[in-house]
């Protein structure tokens, strides 16, 4: 049995924010947002980024000991959707330190690390980030593709082909709403996709 988190109040706040935002994130992937709703999602992401920035400054990464496993996962989700590249970079650095002290899972860091890399136009390391294009689901470029599955295994991720197939099945089962703002976009980034 694990110890209760040191800050259950902070855990509850992070979890509530991620749960509320996940509905919007899911609808964005399914192309169900008109311009007004898309603006609301962006506002929510901005507010959550501000809260996450404060938490990182005050507590470092909110890991398992501070907020429990669910709170740590919620913080990671908020970091993935942060609307500020500096917050994402800082969160990735702090999350990496938390992984090294066994206070967070390595696979979460791998996703966030990849997100930071693609936002700086660099190839990703772990192949976790995808985009939706007119041709379908496409993985962002990966550094040294031959070693991808080995790197993924080191952080607890499944083989890239398995993850990609799972993502494609999941997206194929989602209804698509034509005529929405997201549908008109040339591509949509998929957070924590694989």
Tab-separated table of C-alpha atoms in Angstrom:
chain	number	residue	atom	x	y	z
A	1	UNK	CA	0.000	0.000	0.000
A	2	UNK	CA	1.370	3.406	-0.960
A	3	UNK	CA	1.589	6.410	1.303
A	4	UNK	CA	-1.129	9.054	0.955
A	5	UNK	CA	0.006	12.146	-0.971
A	6	UNK	CA	1.438	15.026	1.016
A	7	UNK	CA	-0.919	17.490	-0.702
A	8	UNK	CA	-4.263	15.785	-1.407
A	9	UNK	CA	-5.856	19.214	-1.950
A	10	UNK	CA	-3.393	19.957	-4.747
A	11	UNK	CA	-3.981	16.479	-6.176
A	12	UNK	CA	-7.742	17.072	-6.253
A	13	UNK	CA	-7.264	20.401	-8.039
A	14	UNK	CA	-4.932	18.926	-10.681
A	15	UNK	CA	-7.201	15.939	-11.270
A	16	UNK	CA	-10.307	18.130	-11.567
A	17	UNK	CA	-8.571	20.435	-14.043
A	18	UNK	CA	-7.345	17.552	-16.189
A	19	UNK	CA	-10.741	15.830	-16.129
A	20	UNK	CA	-12.556	19.010	-17.131
A	21	UNK	CA	-10.048	19.770	-19.889
A	22	UNK	CA	-9.932	16.182	-21.186
A	23	UNK	CA	-13.486	16.501	-22.462
A	24	UNK	CA	-12.401	19.491	-24.534
A	25	UNK	CA	-9.187	17.796	-25.683
A	26	UNK	CA	-11.155	14.744	-26.777
A	27	UNK	CA	-13.683	16.860	-28.657
A	28	UNK	CA	-10.836	18.742	-30.369
A	29	UNK	CA	-9.353	15.452	-31.630
A	30	UNK	CA	-12.801	14.359	-32.847
A	31	UNK	CA	-13.194	17.710	-34.667
A	32	UNK	CA	-16.311	18.637	-32.703
A	33	UNK	CA	-15.387	22.204	-31.799
A	34	UNK	CA	-16.684	25.308	-33.474
A	35	UNK	CA	-14.697	28.539	-33.224
A	36	UNK	CA	-16.350	29.598	-29.961
A	37	UNK	CA	-15.686	26.258	-28.253
A	38	UNK	CA	-12.140	26.160	-29.608
A	39	UNK	CA	-11.580	29.577	-28.015
A	40	UNK	CA	-12.915	28.211	-24.725
A	41	UNK	CA	-10.468	25.286	-24.924
A	42	UNK	CA	-7.586	27.663	-25.519
A	43	UNK	CA	-8.681	29.792	-22.565
A	44	UNK	CA	-8.914	26.696	-20.348
A	45	UNK	CA	-5.442	25.570	-21.456
A	46	UNK	CA	-4.092	29.056	-20.696
A	47	UNK	CA	-5.595	29.088	-17.191
A	48	UNK	CA	-4.293	25.569	-16.530
A	49	UNK	CA	-0.848	26.577	-17.780
A	50	UNK	CA	-0.837	29.492	-15.343
A	51	UNK	CA	-1.783	27.170	-12.476
A	52	UNK	CA	0.849	24.620	-13.521
A	53	UNK	CA	3.525	27.334	-13.734
A	54	UNK	CA	2.724	28.357	-10.138
A	55	UNK	CA	2.808	24.748	-8.926
A	56	UNK	CA	6.157	24.092	-10.619
A	57	UNK	CA	7.633	27.229	-9.070
A	58	UNK	CA	6.331	26.413	-5.599
A	59	UNK	CA	6.697	22.628	-5.417
A	60	UNK	CA	8.928	21.470	-8.284
A	61	UNK	CA	7.323	18.608	-10.258
A	62	UNK	CA	4.118	17.407	-8.545
A	63	UNK	CA	5.141	13.772	-8.322
A	64	UNK	CA	3.738	10.698	-6.619
A	65	UNK	CA	4.838	11.702	-3.131
A	66	UNK	CA	3.292	15.167	-3.331
A	67	UNK	CA	0.040	14.478	-5.231
A	68	UNK	CA	-0.206	10.709	-5.719
A	69	UNK	CA	-0.196	8.798	-9.004
A	70	UNK	CA	-3.436	10.309	-10.294
A	71	UNK	CA	-2.345	13.838	-9.436
A	72	UNK	CA	1.029	13.282	-11.106
A	73	UNK	CA	-0.708	11.994	-14.242
A	74	UNK	CA	-3.047	15.007	-14.235
A	75	UNK	CA	-0.079	17.399	-13.978
A	76	UNK	CA	1.557	15.611	-16.918
A	77	UNK	CA	-1.625	15.969	-18.987
A	78	UNK	CA	-1.796	19.679	-18.206
A	79	UNK	CA	1.883	20.059	-19.150
A	80	UNK	CA	1.301	18.323	-22.499
A	81	UNK	CA	-1.436	20.837	-23.296
A	82	UNK	CA	0.320	23.881	-21.875
A	83	UNK	CA	0.118	26.863	-24.189
A	84	UNK	CA	3.565	28.126	-23.197
A	85	UNK	CA	6.717	26.481	-24.569
A	86	UNK	CA	8.772	27.713	-21.601
A	87	UNK	CA	6.398	26.021	-19.161
A	88	UNK	CA	6.610	22.806	-21.168
A	89	UNK	CA	10.418	22.885	-21.180
A	90	UNK	CA	10.537	23.598	-17.459
A	91	UNK	CA	7.974	20.885	-16.740
A	92	UNK	CA	9.954	18.360	-18.828
A	93	UNK	CA	13.167	19.186	-16.949
A	94	UNK	CA	11.471	18.890	-13.539
A	95	UNK	CA	9.595	15.742	-14.550
A	96	UNK	CA	12.888	14.170	-15.647
A	97	UNK	CA	14.347	14.859	-12.193
A	98	UNK	CA	11.241	13.315	-10.611
A	99	UNK	CA	11.711	10.199	-12.772
A	100	UNK	CA	15.305	9.909	-11.571
A	101	UNK	CA	14.109	9.881	-7.938
A	102	UNK	CA	11.308	7.387	-8.712
A	103	UNK	CA	8.660	10.056	-8.107
A	104	UNK	CA	7.107	9.847	-11.599
A	105	UNK	CA	7.009	7.324	-14.465
A	106	UNK	CA	9.563	7.596	-17.251
A	107	UNK	CA	6.959	7.151	-19.979
A	108	UNK	CA	5.302	10.426	-18.933
A	109	UNK	CA	8.596	12.234	-19.288
A	110	UNK	CA	9.168	10.633	-22.710
A	111	UNK	CA	5.858	12.021	-23.996
A	112	UNK	CA	6.556	15.509	-22.671
A	113	UNK	CA	10.178	15.433	-23.869
A	114	UNK	CA	8.979	14.523	-27.371
A	115	UNK	CA	6.403	17.306	-27.260
A	116	UNK	CA	9.097	19.856	-26.386
A	117	UNK	CA	11.310	18.572	-29.204
A	118	UNK	CA	8.658	18.862	-31.898
A	119	UNK	CA	7.733	22.364	-30.702
A	120	UNK	CA	11.375	23.334	-31.310
A	121	UNK	CA	11.385	21.669	-34.763
A	122	UNK	CA	13.636	18.817	-33.687
A	123	UNK	CA	12.994	15.109	-34.295
A	124	UNK	CA	11.438	13.351	-31.335
A	125	UNK	CA	13.234	10.650	-29.364
A	126	UNK	CA	10.438	8.236	-28.417
A	127	UNK	CA	7.919	8.545	-31.246
A	128	UNK	CA	4.996	9.516	-29.000
A	129	UNK	CA	3.735	12.523	-30.955
A	130	UNK	CA	1.499	12.286	-34.000
A	131	UNK	CA	-0.411	14.643	-36.218
A	132	UNK	CA	-3.643	14.263	-38.144
A	133	UNK	CA	-3.243	15.185	-41.782
A	134	UNK	CA	-5.436	14.673	-44.825
A	135	UNK	CA	-3.543	11.380	-45.313
A	136	UNK	CA	-4.452	10.202	-41.787
A	137	UNK	CA	-2.392	9.699	-38.653
A	138	UNK	CA	1.300	10.449	-39.117
A	139	UNK	CA	4.122	10.244	-36.595
A	140	UNK	CA	6.291	13.343	-36.328
A	141	UNK	CA	9.896	12.706	-37.447
A	142	UNK	CA	12.000	10.561	-35.108
A	143	UNK	CA	15.737	10.715	-34.401
A	144	UNK	CA	17.499	7.461	-35.323
A	145	UNK	CA	14.383	5.444	-36.209
A	146	UNK	CA	16.304	2.136	-36.054
A	147	UNK	CA	16.731	2.535	-32.287
A	148	UNK	CA	13.184	3.760	-31.606
A	149	UNK	CA	11.756	0.574	-30.097
A	150	UNK	CA	14.796	0.138	-27.868
A	151	UNK	CA	14.450	3.695	-26.534
A	152	UNK	CA	10.707	3.187	-26.038
A	153	UNK	CA	11.285	-0.020	-24.069
A	154	UNK	CA	13.738	1.782	-21.777
A	155	UNK	CA	10.975	4.165	-20.645
A	156	UNK	CA	8.192	1.589	-20.454
A	157	UNK	CA	6.451	2.276	-23.760
A	158	UNK	CA	5.218	-0.467	-26.137
A	159	UNK	CA	6.748	-0.973	-29.577
A	160	UNK	CA	6.073	1.934	-31.938
A	161	UNK	CA	4.083	-0.215	-34.376
A	162	UNK	CA	1.798	-1.440	-31.585
A	163	UNK	CA	1.258	2.095	-30.278
A	164	UNK	CA	0.530	3.466	-33.770
A	165	UNK	CA	-1.957	0.685	-34.521
A	166	UNK	CA	-3.729	1.289	-31.206
A	167	UNK	CA	-3.957	5.007	-31.916
A	168	UNK	CA	-5.339	4.426	-35.424
A	169	UNK	CA	-7.993	2.027	-34.091
A	170	UNK	CA	-8.977	4.494	-31.374
A	171	UNK	CA	-9.272	7.387	-33.813
A	172	UNK	CA	-11.164	5.310	-36.380
A	173	UNK	CA	-13.874	4.652	-33.812
A	174	UNK	CA	-14.400	8.367	-33.087
A	175	UNK	CA	-17.109	10.221	-35.028
A	176	UNK	CA	-15.941	13.138	-37.136
A	177	UNK	CA	-17.962	16.337	-37.313
A	178	UNK	CA	-17.415	18.112	-40.657
A	179	UNK	CA	-17.539	21.874	-40.879
A	180	UNK	CA	-15.989	22.671	-37.508
A	181	UNK	CA	-12.932	24.830	-36.914
A	182	UNK	CA	-10.714	21.846	-36.195
A	183	UNK	CA	-11.932	20.056	-39.324
A	184	UNK	CA	-10.778	22.970	-41.438
A	185	UNK	CA	-7.284	22.864	-39.987
A	186	UNK	CA	-4.581	21.200	-42.049
A	187	UNK	CA	-3.454	19.050	-39.142
A	188	UNK	CA	-4.097	18.511	-35.474
A	189	UNK	CA	-1.481	17.455	-32.966
A	190	UNK	CA	-2.340	14.428	-30.874
A	191	UNK	CA	-1.235	14.688	-27.271
A	192	UNK	CA	0.054	11.642	-25.420
A	193	UNK	CA	-1.034	9.586	-28.347
A	194	UNK	CA	1.272	6.626	-28.366
